[in-house]
Coordinates of C-alpha atoms in Angstrom, one line a residue:
M1 CA 78.1 100.3 94.5
S2 CA 77.7 99.9 98.2
G3 CA 81.0 99.2 100.5
R4 CA 79.8 95.6 101.4
P5 CA 82.5 93.0 100.5
Q6 CA 81.7 90.8 97.2
R7 CA 82.0 87.0 97.9
L8 CA 81.8 85.8 94.4
R9 CA 84.3 87.1 91.8
P10 CA 85.0 86.3 88.2
A11 CA 88.3 84.5 87.6
W12 CA 90.5 86.8 86.0
P13 CA 93.7 85.8 84.4
L14 CA 96.7 87.7 86.0
A15 CA 97.8 89.4 82.9
A16 CA 94.2 90.9 82.6
L17 CA 93.8 91.8 86.2
I18 CA 96.9 93.8 86.2
A19 CA 96.0 95.4 83.1
C20 CA 92.2 96.4 84.2
A21 CA 94.0 98.0 87.2
L22 CA 96.5 100.0 85.4
L23 CA 94.1 101.2 82.7
A24 CA 91.2 101.7 85.1
G25 CA 88.9 99.7 82.9
C26 CA 88.5 96.6 80.5
G27 CA 86.7 96.3 77.0
G28 CA 85.5 99.3 75.1
G29 CA 87.0 101.9 77.5
E30 CA 84.5 101.3 80.1
R31 CA 85.4 101.4 83.6
T32 CA 84.8 98.0 85.4
R33 CA 83.0 98.4 88.8
D34 CA 84.7 98.8 92.2
L35 CA 85.1 95.7 94.3
F36 CA 85.2 96.2 98.1
F37 CA 86.7 93.8 100.6
S38 CA 87.0 93.6 104.5
L39 CA 90.0 92.8 106.0
Q40 CA 89.6 90.4 108.7
A41 CA 92.6 88.9 110.4
D42 CA 92.3 84.9 110.5
V43 CA 93.9 84.5 113.8
A44 CA 92.9 82.3 117.1
P45 CA 95.4 83.5 119.8
T46 CA 96.7 81.1 122.4
P47 CA 95.2 82.2 125.8
S48 CA 97.8 83.3 128.5
A49 CA 98.0 81.4 131.6
Q50 CA 98.8 84.4 133.7
P51 CA 97.9 88.2 132.2
I52 CA 100.6 90.9 132.8
P53 CA 99.3 93.4 135.5
G54 CA 98.1 96.6 134.1
T55 CA 96.6 98.4 131.1
L56 CA 97.9 98.3 127.5
R57 CA 96.7 100.8 125.1
V58 CA 96.7 99.7 121.3
T59 CA 97.2 103.2 119.6
P60 CA 96.4 103.9 115.9
I61 CA 99.1 102.2 113.4
A62 CA 100.4 104.6 111.2
A63 CA 101.1 104.2 107.3
R64 CA 102.4 106.1 104.6
G65 CA 102.2 106.6 100.7
F66 CA 99.8 104.1 98.9
V67 CA 99.6 101.7 101.9
A68 CA 97.7 104.4 103.7
G69 CA 94.9 104.5 101.2
S70 CA 91.9 102.2 100.7
R71 CA 93.0 100.7 97.3
I72 CA 95.2 97.3 97.1
V73 CA 98.5 97.9 96.8
Y74 CA 100.5 95.7 94.5
R75 CA 104.3 95.6 93.2
T76 CA 105.6 93.7 90.2
A77 CA 109.1 92.2 89.4
E78 CA 109.3 94.4 86.3
A79 CA 109.3 97.4 88.7
P80 CA 110.1 96.1 92.1
L81 CA 111.1 99.6 93.6
E82 CA 107.6 101.1 92.6
A83 CA 104.3 100.5 94.5
Q84 CA 101.2 100.6 92.4
R85 CA 97.3 100.3 93.4
Y86 CA 94.6 98.2 91.7
A87 CA 92.1 100.7 90.2
E88 CA 88.8 98.6 91.3
L89 CA 90.0 96.6 94.2
L90 CA 89.6 98.5 97.4
W91 CA 89.4 97.7 101.1
E92 CA 86.5 98.6 103.2
E93 CA 88.7 100.0 105.8
V94 CA 92.1 101.1 105.3
P95 CA 94.7 98.2 106.2
A96 CA 96.6 100.0 109.2
R97 CA 93.3 100.7 111.0
A98 CA 91.7 97.2 110.6
I99 CA 94.8 95.8 111.6
A100 CA 95.1 97.9 114.7
N101 CA 91.4 96.7 115.8
D102 CA 92.2 93.1 114.8
L103 CA 95.3 93.5 116.8
A104 CA 93.5 94.9 120.0
T105 CA 90.9 92.2 119.8
A106 CA 93.3 89.5 119.5
L107 CA 95.2 90.8 122.4
R108 CA 92.0 90.7 124.7
A109 CA 91.1 87.4 123.5
A110 CA 94.6 86.0 124.7
G111 CA 94.5 87.7 128.0
V112 CA 98.1 88.6 127.7
F113 CA 97.5 92.0 129.7
E114 CA 94.9 92.4 132.4
H115 CA 93.1 95.0 130.1
V116 CA 93.3 96.1 126.5
I117 CA 92.3 99.6 125.5
T118 CA 92.0 101.8 122.2
A119 CA 92.9 105.3 121.6
G120 CA 89.3 106.5 122.2
D121 CA 89.5 105.0 125.9
P122 CA 90.3 107.7 128.7
A123 CA 91.7 105.5 131.1
R124 CA 95.3 105.5 132.0
A125 CA 97.6 102.7 130.3
D126 CA 100.6 101.3 131.9
Y127 CA 101.9 100.4 128.4
L128 CA 101.6 101.9 124.8
L129 CA 101.7 99.7 121.4
T130 CA 102.7 102.0 118.5
G131 CA 103.6 101.1 115.1
E132 CA 103.6 101.7 111.4
L133 CA 102.3 99.6 108.5
Q134 CA 105.1 99.9 106.0
R135 CA 104.3 97.4 103.5
F136 CA 101.0 95.5 102.9
E137 CA 101.0 94.6 99.0
H138 CA 100.4 91.9 96.1
R139 CA 103.2 90.3 94.5
P140 CA 101.4 89.0 91.2
T141 CA 104.4 88.1 89.2
D142 CA 106.4 86.2 91.9
N143 CA 106.2 82.4 91.4
P144 CA 103.9 81.5 93.1
P145 CA 102.1 84.7 93.5
V146 CA 102.1 86.0 97.1
V147 CA 101.0 89.0 99.4
L148 CA 103.6 90.5 101.7
A149 CA 103.3 92.6 105.0
E150 CA 105.9 94.6 107.0
L151 CA 104.6 95.9 110.4
W152 CA 107.0 97.9 112.9
L153 CA 105.6 97.6 116.2
T154 CA 107.2 99.2 119.6
L155 CA 105.9 98.6 123.3
V156 CA 106.8 101.3 125.7
R157 CA 105.9 102.1 129.3
G158 CA 103.2 104.5 129.8
R159 CA 105.2 106.5 132.4
G160 CA 108.3 107.7 131.3
R161 CA 108.1 106.2 127.7
E162 CA 110.8 103.6 128.5
V163 CA 111.1 101.1 125.0
L164 CA 110.7 97.7 126.2
V165 CA 111.0 96.3 122.8
A166 CA 110.8 97.3 119.1
R167 CA 110.6 94.8 116.3
S168 CA 109.6 94.4 112.7
Y169 CA 107.2 91.7 111.6
T170 CA 107.4 90.5 108.1
D171 CA 105.7 87.6 106.2
T172 CA 104.4 86.3 103.3
V173 CA 101.3 84.2 102.0
P174 CA 100.8 82.5 98.8
V175 CA 97.4 83.5 97.1
A176 CA 95.5 80.6 95.4
V177 CA 96.0 80.1 91.8
S178 CA 93.4 77.5 89.8
T179 CA 95.2 74.9 87.6
D180 CA 94.6 77.1 84.4
G181 CA 96.8 79.9 86.2
R182 CA 93.7 82.2 87.0
M183 CA 93.3 84.1 90.3
T184 CA 90.3 85.7 91.4
P185 CA 90.3 89.0 93.5
Q186 CA 88.7 87.2 96.2
A187 CA 91.7 85.0 96.5
I188 CA 93.9 87.8 96.9
A189 CA 91.6 89.3 99.8
D190 CA 91.5 85.7 101.5
A191 CA 95.4 85.8 101.3
F192 CA 95.6 89.2 102.8
N193 CA 93.3 88.1 105.7
H194 CA 95.3 85.0 106.4
L195 CA 98.4 87.1 106.2
S196 CA 97.3 89.7 108.8
G197 CA 96.2 86.7 111.2
R198 CA 99.8 85.4 110.8
I199 CA 101.4 88.6 111.7
I200 CA 99.3 89.3 114.7
G201 CA 99.9 85.5 115.9
Q202 CA 103.5 86.3 115.9
V203 CA 102.9 89.6 118.1
I204 CA 100.9 87.5 120.5
A205 CA 103.7 84.7 120.5
D206 CA 106.2 87.7 121.6
A207 CA 103.8 89.2 124.0
H208 CA 103.5 86.1 125.7
G209 CA 107.3 85.5 126.1
L210 CA 107.5 88.9 127.3
G211 CA 105.0 88.6 129.7
R212 CA 107.1 86.6 131.9
K213 CA 110.0 89.1 131.8
L214 CA 107.7 91.8 132.9
R215 CA 105.9 90.0 135.7

């Protein structure tokens, strides 16, 4: 199957969804098809009235373990310390990279800094934004089911590497469940998009506040 996102999904009972993921197949021992989703942050940043002078470089966001992979990660109440992966539910692009791209785009749209560049741009940066995506997971057995993200970010000066601010951003978003208790893979992906947008929105709000100090 191609890597294009799927917009229509069968509504699977939660238990069946997890079972299919863990067993890598449903019915007759046959493996179900892979489903790919695009991670696109649902965010509308508030424009800044006065940009911070200088250039901000958004560096690649780090990730480790399952969070660094392309398969959607989940964690259950029965095994709260064990991150697991759905066998058939995958991201088109690894979440850390997608979030970094969306974060750079949102910062440009908000106009918090005069210029926002990414790792491939050779221009000199006055500020560097680095970070690590520590958690980005589905919680199917929570009541209600949710998706959760934890992102650590650090802003430093380009010259001297003085740390200006370091903060952890954590948030959850409920996953839509039908009246008969069913949850679609698309609903999970939609919740992740909303979640990443909320996290980025929090970063933009903090950047607006920091801008007043840096000016």
